[in-house]
Amino acid sequence: MKMDTNVLKIVVINNLLEIIDDSSSSDEELFAITANTRYKRKEATPRIENYVENVVHLYGDSQFQSHFRMQRRTFEVILELIADKIRERTVKPGRPAIPAEKQLLITLWVLGTPDSYRSVCDRFGVGKATAIVCVRNVVRILYNYSHSFIMWPTTEKITASVAAFKNMSGFPGVIGAIDGTHISITAPKEHPEAYVNRKGIHSIQLQGVCDEKGMFIHCYAGYPGAVHDQRVFMKSEVAEYLKSAAKFPGDVHLLGDAAYMLHTHMMVPYKDNGHLTRAQKNYNYCHSSTRMVIERSFGLLKGRRRRLLDNLPMIRTDLIPQYIIACCVIHNICLLKNDQFQPLALHTSDKNNTQCGVNGNVDTNEKALAKQKRDAIAAALPTREDI
């Protein structure tokens, strides 16, 4: 007995959803893509034939970098790192498996350009559901490498960072700069109002700490855009790190903007009430000049992976942090390989730089010590003549 065509299509769709091991039996993204096949015959879609095999392999280094936003040698490093794990996750239900190289190229294109999945699929000659599966698998693998490439510095690395940061503007004792940035997303179906940031855009927050080279030493993603930077900070591991002398040997510290609370291991600028002393103004200038490394780091991150700048077209908010952290892993690998790329100049007017009171239970003695430390740094900094 011949199976009805529509019934057969439903069976194929259900089998595809079972292939994806994200513990969701109702994947809305794939359902939205494939649902229409239940009701109408799909027309053949013209696609570029053998784009990877016949075109990408002919790209010179500059062409490859302009298309995939990294040098070919960096791509080869990432491919070697994850290829075996991609193959382990590739299921072959009667069709040839998509090569690991092609899956990684698809992922880099999706994360690196604002192209729609339809455009990506036409270019790489795959179906939309297949492309989503490829990207999701590669992202998950990269995310699982985050602890290997995004690491708090060792004592030796801290010593090197302190020296490098001091050479920038004379600011002593710095091991990193911290800030938050917003990643624009499609409005979620549940509680969309919680994701609206100060610019009126739906977003998810990324908190990053970077070293003097712009490499992330800690990343924390997932909080809705409406949440204040300081509250995000208090939920992150870094808030606990501040209590540990082992994480800040030699009384070193991070630099944060006015959204963060002053701490002996977190130096923030003086609040400008119109009566700052010359030393305090000079401190704020040196602080800002040194802390700009995190803004450049975010600019480089979003310049390489343009999806983080434009929009992550996802409705699965539980998966979005994986995509963001995977991009941060790629960012760090590129810097490790000295893969140069022009960063974007980002505007930070969406940030709320007023201090938040969620950290009001800080020990009074700790506050006094932090103020004394900041005043001592301000007094010791070389003063610019134009201050």
XYZ file of N, CA, C and O in Angstrom, residues 12 57 71 85 217 235 272 285 294:
36
model
N 8.977 12.310 7.923
C 10.335 12.807 7.693
C 10.649 13.964 8.622
O 11.723 14.045 9.226
N 37.422 27.149 -2.299
C 38.783 26.613 -2.366
C 39.690 27.424 -3.288
O 40.914 27.279 -3.242
N 41.104 34.673 8.867
C 42.079 34.173 7.904
C 41.909 32.673 7.717
O 41.418 31.960 8.597
N 34.492 16.078 16.379
C 33.258 16.180 17.157
C 32.065 16.464 16.257
O 30.947 16.021 16.547
N 38.586 37.153 29.209
C 39.004 36.256 30.284
C 37.798 35.797 31.092
O 37.926 34.912 31.932
N 25.068 38.577 39.570
C 24.686 37.195 39.313
C 25.808 36.396 38.650
O 25.693 35.175 38.506
N 31.095 62.674 38.712
C 31.357 64.086 38.423
C 30.189 64.945 38.917
O 29.146 65.044 38.280
N 40.209 60.451 33.587
C 40.718 60.404 32.209
C 41.562 59.143 31.997
O 41.384 58.429 31.006
N 37.905 47.279 26.514
C 36.745 46.391 26.475
C 35.775 46.837 25.385
O 35.119 45.996 24.732
